[in-house]
Structure formats: structure tokens, C-alpha cells
PDB file of C-alpha atoms and ligand atoms in Angstrom:
ATOM      1  CA  UNK A   1     109.104 120.307 166.104  1.00 86.00           C
ATOM      2  CA  UNK A   2     108.901 123.946 164.974  1.00 94.00           C
ATOM      3  CA  UNK A   3     109.139 124.468 161.212  1.00 98.00           C
ATOM      4  CA  UNK A   4     112.494 125.455 159.761  1.00 98.00           C
ATOM      5  CA  UNK A   5     112.452 129.110 158.755  1.00 98.00           C
ATOM      6  CA  UNK A   6     114.033 129.832 155.333  1.00 98.00           C
ATOM      7  CA  UNK A   7     114.879 133.373 154.236  1.00 98.00           C
ATOM      8  CA  UNK A   8     114.470 133.482 150.460  1.00 98.00           C
ATOM      9  CA  UNK A   9     115.119 136.161 147.845  1.00 98.00           C
ATOM     10  CA  UNK A  10     111.854 137.141 146.180  1.00 98.00           C
ATOM     11  CA  UNK A  11     110.618 139.316 143.343  1.00 98.00           C
ATOM     12  CA  UNK A  12     107.927 142.041 143.486  1.00 98.00           C
ATOM     13  CA  UNK A  13     105.526 139.118 143.838  1.00 98.00           C
ATOM     14  CA  UNK A  14     106.778 137.772 147.160  1.00 98.00           C
ATOM     15  CA  UNK A  15     105.801 134.244 146.137  1.00 97.00           C
ATOM     16  CA  UNK A  16     108.241 134.363 143.214  1.00 98.00           C
ATOM     17  CA  UNK A  17     111.510 132.964 144.589  1.00 98.00           C
ATOM     18  CA  UNK A  18     114.300 133.130 142.072  1.00 96.00           C
ATOM     19  CA  UNK A  19     117.701 132.769 143.738  1.00 97.00           C
ATOM     20  CA  UNK A  20     119.235 129.384 142.857  1.00 97.00           C
ATOM     21  CA  UNK A  21     120.910 129.278 146.280  1.00 97.00           C
ATOM     22  CA  UNK A  22     117.584 129.841 148.007  1.00 98.00           C
ATOM     23  CA  UNK A  23     116.036 127.103 145.928  1.00 98.00           C
ATOM     24  CA  UNK A  24     118.881 124.795 146.946  1.00 98.00           C
ATOM     25  CA  UNK A  25     118.195 125.566 150.615  1.00 98.00           C
ATOM     26  CA  UNK A  26     114.458 125.012 150.299  1.00 98.00           C
ATOM     27  CA  UNK A  27     114.881 121.747 148.421  1.00 98.00           C
ATOM     28  CA  UNK A  28     117.476 120.502 150.922  1.00 98.00           C
ATOM     29  CA  UNK A  29     114.978 121.133 153.742  1.00 98.00           C
ATOM     30  CA  UNK A  30     112.234 119.383 151.760  1.00 98.00           C
ATOM     31  CA  UNK A  31     114.580 116.476 150.929  1.00 98.00           C
ATOM     32  CA  UNK A  32     115.007 115.975 154.676  1.00 98.00           C
ATOM     33  CA  UNK A  33     111.221 115.880 155.036  1.00 98.00           C
ATOM     34  CA  UNK A  34     111.201 118.831 157.433  1.00 98.00           C
ATOM     35  CA  UNK A  35     108.338 121.289 157.773  1.00 98.00           C
ATOM     36  CA  UNK A  36     109.300 124.786 156.780  1.00 98.00           C
ATOM     37  CA  UNK A  37     108.030 128.325 156.530  1.00 98.00           C
ATOM     38  CA  UNK A  38     109.535 130.946 154.286  1.00 98.00           C
ATOM     39  CA  UNK A  39     110.538 134.535 154.932  1.00 98.00           C
ATOM     40  CA  UNK A  40     110.338 136.180 151.497  1.00 98.00           C
ATOM     41  CA  UNK A  41     113.100 138.802 151.381  1.00 98.00           C
ATOM     42  CA  UNK A  42     113.949 141.561 148.907  1.00 98.00           C
ATOM     43  CA  UNK A  43     117.437 142.935 148.157  1.00 98.00           C
ATOM     44  CA  UNK A  44     116.737 146.271 149.822  1.00 98.00           C
ATOM     45  CA  UNK A  45     115.556 144.765 153.120  1.00 98.00           C
ATOM     46  CA  UNK A  46     119.156 144.373 154.299  1.00 97.00           C
ATOM     47  CA  UNK A  47     118.596 145.613 157.856  1.00 97.00           C
ATOM     48  CA  UNK A  48     116.077 142.893 158.657  1.00 97.00           C
ATOM     49  CA  UNK A  49     118.415 140.200 157.372  1.00 98.00           C
ATOM     50  CA  UNK A  50     121.441 141.666 159.164  1.00 98.00           C
ATOM     51  CA  UNK A  51     119.520 141.716 162.416  1.00 98.00           C
ATOM     52  CA  UNK A  52     118.444 138.085 162.032  1.00 97.00           C
ATOM     53  CA  UNK A  53     121.679 136.592 160.704  1.00 98.00           C
ATOM     54  CA  UNK A  54     124.550 139.044 161.129  1.00 98.00           C
ATOM     55  CA  UNK A  55     125.262 139.166 157.395  1.00 98.00           C
ATOM     56  CA  UNK A  56     123.614 140.277 154.153  1.00 97.00           C
ATOM     57  CA  UNK A  57     123.116 137.270 151.868  1.00 98.00           C
ATOM     58  CA  UNK A  58     120.334 134.716 151.520  1.00 98.00           C
ATOM     59  CA  UNK A  59     119.564 131.877 151.948  1.00 98.00           C
ATOM     60  CA  UNK A  60     119.475 131.837 155.718  1.00 98.00           C
ATOM     61  CA  UNK A  61     117.927 129.016 157.669  1.00 98.00           C
ATOM     62  CA  UNK A  62     116.761 129.273 161.282  1.00 98.00           C
ATOM     63  CA  UNK A  63     116.256 125.960 163.007  1.00 98.00           C
ATOM     64  CA  UNK A  64     115.730 125.485 166.753  1.00 95.00           C
ATOM     65  CA  UNK A  65     117.579 128.692 167.541  1.00 95.00           C
ATOM     66  CA  UNK A  66     120.471 127.944 165.173  1.00 98.00           C
ATOM     67  CA  UNK A  67     121.060 130.367 162.284  1.00 98.00           C
ATOM     68  CA  UNK A  68     122.949 129.121 159.210  1.00 98.00           C
ATOM     69  CA  UNK A  69     123.734 131.000 156.000  1.00 97.00           C
ATOM     70  CA  UNK A  70     125.228 129.821 152.689  1.00 97.00           C
ATOM     71  CA  UNK A  71     123.407 127.107 150.737  1.00 98.00           C
ATOM     72  CA  UNK A  72     126.191 124.530 150.986  1.00 98.00           C
ATOM     73  CA  UNK A  73     126.675 125.120 154.717  1.00 98.00           C
ATOM     74  CA  UNK A  74     122.897 124.729 155.120  1.00 98.00           C
ATOM     75  CA  UNK A  75     122.973 121.338 153.377  1.00 98.00           C
ATOM     76  CA  UNK A  76     125.890 120.262 155.597  1.00 98.00           C
ATOM     77  CA  UNK A  77     124.076 121.502 158.701  1.00 98.00           C
ATOM     78  CA  UNK A  78     120.925 119.575 157.776  1.00 98.00           C
ATOM     79  CA  UNK A  79     122.877 116.402 157.017  1.00 98.00           C
ATOM     80  CA  UNK A  80     124.698 116.524 160.371  1.00 98.00           C
ATOM     81  CA  UNK A  81     121.639 117.549 162.413  1.00 98.00           C
ATOM     82  CA  UNK A  82     119.208 115.072 160.853  1.00 98.00           C
ATOM     83  CA  UNK A  83     121.301 111.958 160.088  1.00 98.00           C
ATOM     84  CA  UNK A  84     118.280 109.645 160.391  1.00 98.00           C
ATOM     85  CA  UNK A  85     116.340 111.426 157.665  1.00 98.00           C
ATOM     86  CA  UNK A  86     116.966 110.852 153.930  1.00 98.00           C
ATOM     87  CA  UNK A  87     120.591 111.596 153.170  1.00 98.00           C
ATOM     88  CA  UNK A  88     121.497 114.628 151.074  1.00 98.00           C
ATOM     89  CA  UNK A  89     125.012 113.492 150.235  1.00 98.00           C
ATOM     90  CA  UNK A  90     125.001 109.691 150.506  1.00 97.00           C
ATOM     91  CA  UNK A  91     128.114 109.741 152.692  1.00 97.00           C
ATOM     92  CA  UNK A  92     131.378 111.704 152.906  1.00 97.00           C
ATOM     93  CA  UNK A  93     132.395 110.872 149.334  1.00 97.00           C
ATOM     94  CA  UNK A  94     129.070 112.219 148.094  1.00 97.00           C
ATOM     95  CA  UNK A  95     129.523 115.384 150.132  1.00 98.00           C
ATOM     96  CA  UNK A  96     132.954 115.916 148.608  1.00 97.00           C
ATOM     97  CA  UNK A  97     131.584 115.301 145.101  1.00 96.00           C
ATOM     98  CA  UNK A  98     128.730 117.753 145.765  1.00 97.00           C
ATOM     99  CA  UNK A  99     131.247 120.504 146.337  1.00 96.00           C
ATOM    100  CA  UNK A 100     132.715 119.765 142.932  1.00 95.00           C
ATOM    101  CA  UNK A 101     129.257 119.968 141.336  1.00 95.00           C
ATOM    102  CA  UNK A 102     128.592 123.291 143.061  1.00 94.00           C
ATOM    103  CA  UNK A 103     131.885 124.696 141.851  1.00 93.00           C
ATOM    104  CA  UNK A 104     131.293 123.347 138.365  1.00 91.00           C
ATOM    105  CA  UNK A 105     127.968 125.171 138.262  1.00 89.00           C
ATOM    106  CA  UNK A 106     129.429 128.386 139.632  1.00 87.00           C
ATOM    107  CA  UNK A 107     132.698 128.564 137.780  1.00 87.00           C
ATOM    108  CA  UNK A 108     132.364 126.714 134.491  1.00 83.00           C
ATOM    109  CA  UNK A 109     130.193 127.757 131.606  1.00 72.00           C
ATOM    110  CA  UNK A 110     126.848 126.916 133.203  1.00 83.00           C
ATOM    111  CA  UNK A 111     126.255 129.835 135.558  1.00 80.00           C
ATOM    112  CA  UNK A 112     128.224 132.272 133.415  1.00 83.00           C
ATOM    113  CA  UNK A 113     126.275 131.133 130.343  1.00 88.00           C
ATOM    114  CA  UNK A 114     122.855 131.120 131.984  1.00 93.00           C
ATOM    115  CA  UNK A 115     123.066 134.314 133.998  1.00 92.00           C
ATOM    116  CA  UNK A 116     123.513 136.731 131.064  1.00 92.00           C
ATOM    117  CA  UNK A 117     120.403 135.224 129.452  1.00 94.00           C
ATOM    118  CA  UNK A 118     118.357 135.913 132.593  1.00 95.00           C
ATOM    119  CA  UNK A 119     119.505 139.365 133.735  1.00 96.00           C
ATOM    120  CA  UNK A 120     116.830 141.442 132.020  1.00 96.00           C
ATOM    121  CA  UNK A 121     114.106 138.949 132.971  1.00 96.00           C
ATOM    122  CA  UNK A 122     115.189 139.004 136.628  1.00 97.00           C
ATOM    123  CA  UNK A 123     115.252 142.798 136.619  1.00 98.00           C
ATOM    124  CA  UNK A 124     111.755 143.037 135.165  1.00 97.00           C
ATOM    125  CA  UNK A 125     110.338 140.889 137.989  1.00 98.00           C
ATOM    126  CA  UNK A 126     111.783 142.904 140.864  1.00 98.00           C
ATOM    127  CA  UNK A 127     110.121 145.392 143.184  1.00 98.00           C
ATOM    128  CA  UNK A 128     110.919 149.012 142.228  1.00 97.00           C
ATOM    129  CA  UNK A 129     113.551 149.662 144.935  1.00 96.00           C
ATOM    130  CA  UNK A 130     115.210 146.337 144.158  1.00 98.00           C
ATOM    131  CA  UNK A 131     115.286 147.180 140.438  1.00 98.00           C
ATOM    132  CA  UNK A 132     117.593 150.139 141.056  1.00 97.00           C
ATOM    133  CA  UNK A 133     119.817 148.133 143.445  1.00 97.00           C
ATOM    134  CA  UNK A 134     120.055 145.151 141.093  1.00 97.00           C
ATOM    135  CA  UNK A 135     120.849 147.315 138.072  1.00 97.00           C
ATOM    136  CA  UNK A 136     123.610 149.154 139.910  1.00 97.00           C
ATOM    137  CA  UNK A 137     125.188 145.991 141.352  1.00 96.00           C
ATOM    138  CA  UNK A 138     125.015 143.915 138.191  1.00 95.00           C
ATOM    139  CA  UNK A 139     126.125 146.692 135.831  1.00 96.00           C
ATOM    140  CA  UNK A 140     129.174 147.132 138.065  1.00 96.00           C
ATOM    141  CA  UNK A 141     129.820 143.363 137.991  1.00 93.00           C
ATOM    142  CA  UNK A 142     129.383 142.940 134.231  1.00 92.00           C
ATOM    143  CA  UNK A 143     130.874 146.302 133.330  1.00 94.00           C
ATOM    144  CA  UNK A 144     127.966 146.943 130.999  1.00 94.00           C
ATOM    145  CA  UNK A 145     124.336 148.011 130.904  1.00 95.00           C
ATOM    146  CA  UNK A 146     122.003 145.119 131.766  1.00 95.00           C
ATOM    147  CA  UNK A 147     120.473 145.276 128.294  1.00 93.00           C
ATOM    148  CA  UNK A 148     123.931 145.109 126.680  1.00 93.00           C
ATOM    149  CA  UNK A 149     125.204 142.039 128.569  1.00 92.00           C
ATOM    150  CA  UNK A 150     123.152 139.823 126.281  1.00 89.00           C
ATOM    151  CA  UNK A 151     121.611 141.849 123.432  1.00 89.00           C
ATOM    152  CA  UNK A 152     118.807 140.235 121.426  1.00 88.00           C
ATOM    153  CA  UNK A 153     121.149 139.321 118.564  1.00 90.00           C
ATOM    154  CA  UNK A 154     123.488 137.401 120.910  1.00 90.00           C
ATOM    155  CA  UNK A 155     120.796 135.281 122.523  1.00 92.00           C
ATOM    156  CA  UNK A 156     120.865 132.330 120.065  1.00 93.00           C
ATOM    157  CA  UNK A 157     124.644 131.953 120.443  1.00 92.00           C
ATOM    158  CA  UNK A 158     124.451 132.318 124.265  1.00 91.00           C
ATOM    159  CA  UNK A 159     121.663 129.746 124.410  1.00 94.00           C
ATOM    160  CA  UNK A 160     123.687 127.340 122.278  1.00 94.00           C
ATOM    161  CA  UNK A 161     126.695 127.861 124.571  1.00 93.00           C
ATOM    162  CA  UNK A 162     124.536 127.103 127.605  1.00 94.00           C
ATOM    163  CA  UNK A 163     123.233 123.890 126.020  1.00 94.00           C
ATOM    164  CA  UNK A 164     126.767 122.851 125.081  1.00 94.00           C
ATOM    165  CA  UNK A 165     127.929 123.478 128.664  1.00 93.00           C
ATOM    166  CA  UNK A 166     125.366 120.916 129.832  1.00 94.00           C
ATOM    167  CA  UNK A 167     127.065 118.074 127.940  1.00 95.00           C
ATOM    168  CA  UNK A 168     128.525 116.350 131.072  1.00 94.00           C
ATOM    169  CA  UNK A 169     125.061 116.545 132.664  1.00 96.00           C
ATOM    170  CA  UNK A 170     123.432 115.204 129.501  1.00 97.00           C
ATOM    171  CA  UNK A 171     125.839 112.259 129.263  1.00 97.00           C
ATOM    172  CA  UNK A 172     125.259 111.382 132.931  1.00 97.00           C
ATOM    173  CA  UNK A 173     121.473 111.707 132.828  1.00 97.00           C
ATOM    174  CA  UNK A 174     121.316 109.675 129.649  1.00 95.00           C
ATOM    175  CA  UNK A 175     122.699 106.770 131.702  1.00 97.00           C
ATOM    176  CA  UNK A 176     120.825 107.166 135.017  1.00 98.00           C
ATOM    177  CA  UNK A 177     117.659 108.940 136.193  1.00 98.00           C
ATOM    178  CA  UNK A 178     119.339 111.295 138.692  1.00 98.00           C
ATOM    179  CA  UNK A 179     122.853 112.505 139.449  1.00 98.00           C
ATOM    180  CA  UNK A 180     122.357 110.664 142.750  1.00 97.00           C
ATOM    181  CA  UNK A 181     121.540 107.451 140.837  1.00 97.00           C
ATOM    182  CA  UNK A 182     118.021 106.067 141.271  1.00 97.00           C
ATOM    183  CA  UNK A 183     117.000 108.936 143.566  1.00 97.00           C
ATOM    184  CA  UNK A 184     117.913 112.614 143.759  1.00 98.00           C
ATOM    185  CA  UNK A 185     120.693 113.738 146.073  1.00 98.00           C
ATOM    186  CA  UNK A 186     122.040 117.195 146.818  1.00 98.00           C
ATOM    187  CA  UNK A 187     124.000 117.120 143.546  1.00 98.00           C
ATOM    188  CA  UNK A 188     120.639 117.065 141.702  1.00 98.00           C
ATOM    189  CA  UNK A 189     119.376 119.880 143.904  1.00 98.00           C
ATOM    190  CA  UNK A 190     122.397 122.087 143.157  1.00 98.00           C
ATOM    191  CA  UNK A 191     121.947 121.833 139.387  1.00 97.00           C
ATOM    192  CA  UNK A 192     118.139 121.882 139.415  1.00 98.00           C
ATOM    193  CA  UNK A 193     118.134 125.059 141.494  1.00 97.00           C
ATOM    194  CA  UNK A 194     119.581 126.965 138.543  1.00 96.00           C
ATOM    195  CA  UNK A 195     116.727 125.708 136.372  1.00 97.00           C
ATOM    196  CA  UNK A 196     114.291 126.854 139.084  1.00 98.00           C
ATOM    197  CA  UNK A 197     115.888 130.300 138.930  1.00 97.00           C
ATOM    198  CA  UNK A 198     115.296 130.384 135.179  1.00 97.00           C
ATOM    199  CA  UNK A 199     111.748 129.035 135.429  1.00 98.00           C
ATOM    200  CA  UNK A 200     110.748 131.539 138.098  1.00 98.00           C
ATOM    201  CA  UNK A 201     111.650 134.624 136.059  1.00 98.00           C
ATOM    202  CA  UNK A 202     111.827 133.747 132.377  1.00 97.00           C
ATOM    203  CA  UNK A 203     109.768 132.235 129.575  1.00 96.00           C
ATOM    204  CA  UNK A 204     112.976 131.372 127.687  1.00 95.00           C
ATOM    205  CA  UNK A 205     112.940 127.758 126.480  1.00 96.00           C
ATOM    206  CA  UNK A 206     116.308 126.432 127.662  1.00 96.00           C
ATOM    207  CA  UNK A 207     115.971 122.747 126.786  1.00 97.00           C
ATOM    208  CA  UNK A 208     114.692 120.711 123.851  1.00 96.00           C
ATOM    209  CA  UNK A 209     112.022 118.128 124.633  1.00 97.00           C
ATOM    210  CA  UNK A 210     114.239 115.216 123.528  1.00 97.00           C
ATOM    211  CA  UNK A 211     117.147 116.252 125.751  1.00 97.00           C
ATOM    212  CA  UNK A 212     117.802 113.843 128.674  1.00 98.00           C
ATOM    213  CA  UNK A 213     118.336 116.966 130.785  1.00 98.00           C
ATOM    214  CA  UNK A 214     114.747 117.985 129.963  1.00 98.00           C
ATOM    215  CA  UNK A 215     113.431 114.596 131.158  1.00 98.00           C
ATOM    216  CA  UNK A 216     115.473 114.907 134.371  1.00 98.00           C
ATOM    217  CA  UNK A 217     114.181 118.453 134.932  1.00 98.00           C
ATOM    218  CA  UNK A 218     110.635 117.083 134.614  1.00 98.00           C
ATOM    219  CA  UNK A 219     111.447 114.407 137.225  1.00 98.00           C
ATOM    220  CA  UNK A 220     112.909 117.049 139.532  1.00 98.00           C
ATOM    221  CA  UNK A 221     109.874 119.314 139.066  1.00 98.00           C
ATOM    222  CA  UNK A 222     107.690 116.449 140.263  1.00 98.00           C
ATOM    223  CA  UNK A 223     110.034 115.316 143.055  1.00 98.00           C
ATOM    224  CA  UNK A 224     109.330 116.212 146.676  1.00 98.00           C
ATOM    225  CA  UNK A 225     105.583 116.475 146.095  1.00 97.00           C
ATOM    226  CA  UNK A 226     106.069 118.802 143.139  1.00 98.00           C
ATOM    227  CA  UNK A 227     107.414 121.726 145.180  1.00 98.00           C
ATOM    228  CA  UNK A 228     109.241 122.972 142.079  1.00 98.00           C
ATOM    229  CA  UNK A 229     106.345 122.591 139.665  1.00 98.00           C
ATOM    230  CA  UNK A 230     103.875 124.261 142.025  1.00 97.00           C
ATOM    231  CA  UNK A 231     106.085 127.316 142.526  1.00 98.00           C
ATOM    232  CA  UNK A 232     105.302 130.645 140.851  1.00 98.00           C
ATOM    233  CA  UNK A 233     107.079 130.622 137.491  1.00 97.00           C
ATOM    234  CA  UNK A 234     106.847 129.960 133.764  1.00 97.00           C
ATOM    235  CA  UNK A 235     105.974 126.404 132.729  1.00 90.00           C
ATOM    236  CA  UNK A 236     108.684 126.126 130.049  1.00 83.00           C
TER     237      UNK A 236
HETATM  238  N1  GSH B   1     127.543 131.238 148.246  1.00 74.00           N
HETATM  239  C1  GSH B   1     126.281 131.723 148.719  1.00 74.00           C
HETATM  240  C2  GSH B   1     125.771 132.767 147.752  1.00 74.00           C
HETATM  241  C3  GSH B   1     124.631 133.553 148.340  1.00 74.00           C
HETATM  242  C4  GSH B   1     124.237 134.737 147.462  1.00 74.00           C
HETATM  243  O1  GSH B   1     125.026 135.248 146.649  1.00 74.00           O
HETATM  244  N2  GSH B   1     122.980 135.189 147.611  1.00 74.00           N
HETATM  245  C5  GSH B   1     122.464 136.299 146.845  1.00 74.00           C
HETATM  246  C6  GSH B   1     121.149 135.924 146.190  1.00 74.00           C
HETATM  247  S1  GSH B   1     121.395 134.865 144.828  1.00 74.00           S
HETATM  248  C7  GSH B   1     122.154 137.451 147.789  1.00 74.00           C
HETATM  249  O2  GSH B   1     121.726 137.241 148.898  1.00 74.00           O
HETATM  250  N3  GSH B   1     122.378 138.669 147.349  1.00 74.00           N
HETATM  251  C8  GSH B   1     122.082 139.829 148.136  1.00 74.00           C
HETATM  252  C9  GSH B   1     122.708 141.043 147.545  1.00 74.00           C
HETATM  253  O3  GSH B   1     123.320 140.948 146.487  1.00 74.00           O
HETATM  254  O4  GSH B   1     122.529 142.094 148.147  1.00 74.00           O
HETATM  255  C10 GSH B   1     125.305 130.538 148.848  1.00 74.00           C
HETATM  256  O5  GSH B   1     125.529 129.498 148.207  1.00 74.00           O
HETATM  257  O6  GSH B   1     124.348 130.636 149.611  1.00 74.00           O
END
């Protein structure tokens, strides 16, 4: 079987993959035990991506002639196409719950709290053309200069808000090793992917060593043959 091709957003160092959605796609492929190859992609290489997928966002997965974009749609595609391989969702109820977890990450305090802490770090890792694109896009989105979204003096409060937002995760992981129970499921992958984003661009210490979320992150870094731990990033 030909390897699954995964288009992934990368920094100036093309090995440094930092999009949480791309990490979710890669880990979903790895969870299924499929061979893969990556196509490292930078923001300003739009034409290549458009030609391959008919749209402009990553991740994109190409598998046996089928092209799928959007991390959640990729997980659904993999689950339906490879039902005999380890399950990502653990059944329809798990799939439905995964959508909640994704939306919780995107819409509640977690992504909004984490992203401002990472903006300047992400920018500093990008290729030169991507730096200009990223600054323009993000400054429009945040209505502020990148450096002003989270000034140095605000970082302790923002970090505390991020840690507080993890409380439901902390309570759950204090009672069981993974969100999926004894083994990771796609719910773990969704949340862990945001920590992979942080790890790949930033030396910021997000978690205390005695936090159950820290212990879970360690387990996830070692899961799947250590694909997370071996990736280019900061060992925080
Ligand atoms: N909902 C999509 C989000 C995909 C997305 O926003 N991808 C970003 C990278 S994190 C992207 O490709 N951005 C390209 C751009 O902004 O030009 C998913 O889960 O895959």
C-alpha cells in the first residue's frame, strides 16, 4: 500500500511542523498504523496546495487517489476507510464526543488562551515570506500588533488563564490515563496537538511537573513510537 501523503504547515526549518490541525492529521494516520510521507508546506506556497487540493488550508491528506482536507474530516475518513485498524473514535458516540472536544479546544479558553502566548514565537520561526504573510493576517485578526497581543507584562496572567482553562482536562486525567480511557483515542490527539504546536515553536513552560496534564502529555509524547517526542521542537 502506498504511504499516505500529509501536507503539513512548516516553519523556515521544513522539519518544524507547528499547526495543531496538521499534528492531529499526522497522529490520526499514525494511530491507524499507516505508513505516511509528509509534504512540508509554507503559508506562501498557496498555488501548490490549491493545485493539489482545490483549497488553501492544511492539513490535506492524499490516500489512494482520494484527497481530504480538514483535520476532523481526515479522522472521519480514516475511521471509515480503515475500520479494521485501531479505532480513532471508539464508535459513533466517541465520534460525537470528539466533535465536542474539538469545539471546546477551539472556542473555549484553551485555544484563545494559548494562541496569544505563542504568536511571537510562531512568527520568529517562519520563513521570511511567511513572516510578512503571518503578521498581516494575524494583526488583522487580533486587531493589534503581534507584539501587543500578549506583551511581556501580560504573560504571567495569560499563562495562569491557560492553566485554569485546563481544569476539566486535569480532573479527567487525574482519574484515567487518557481521555480515551486506558489508551489514547482521537480526543487525546485533538488536545495533544495543541501542545505539539506549543512545543514545536516555543520554550515557554506551560505545565507544572506535578500537573496530571503534564504526566498525560509525557505519555502522549511517547505514544505511537514517540512521534511527538522525536519531532523538531523544544523539550519543555
Ligand atoms: N478547521 C481546519 C483548520 C485548518 C487551518 O486553519 N489551517 C491553517 C494552519 S493552522 C492554514 O492552513 N492556514 C493557511 C493560511 O492561513 O493561509 C482543520 O481542522 O483542519
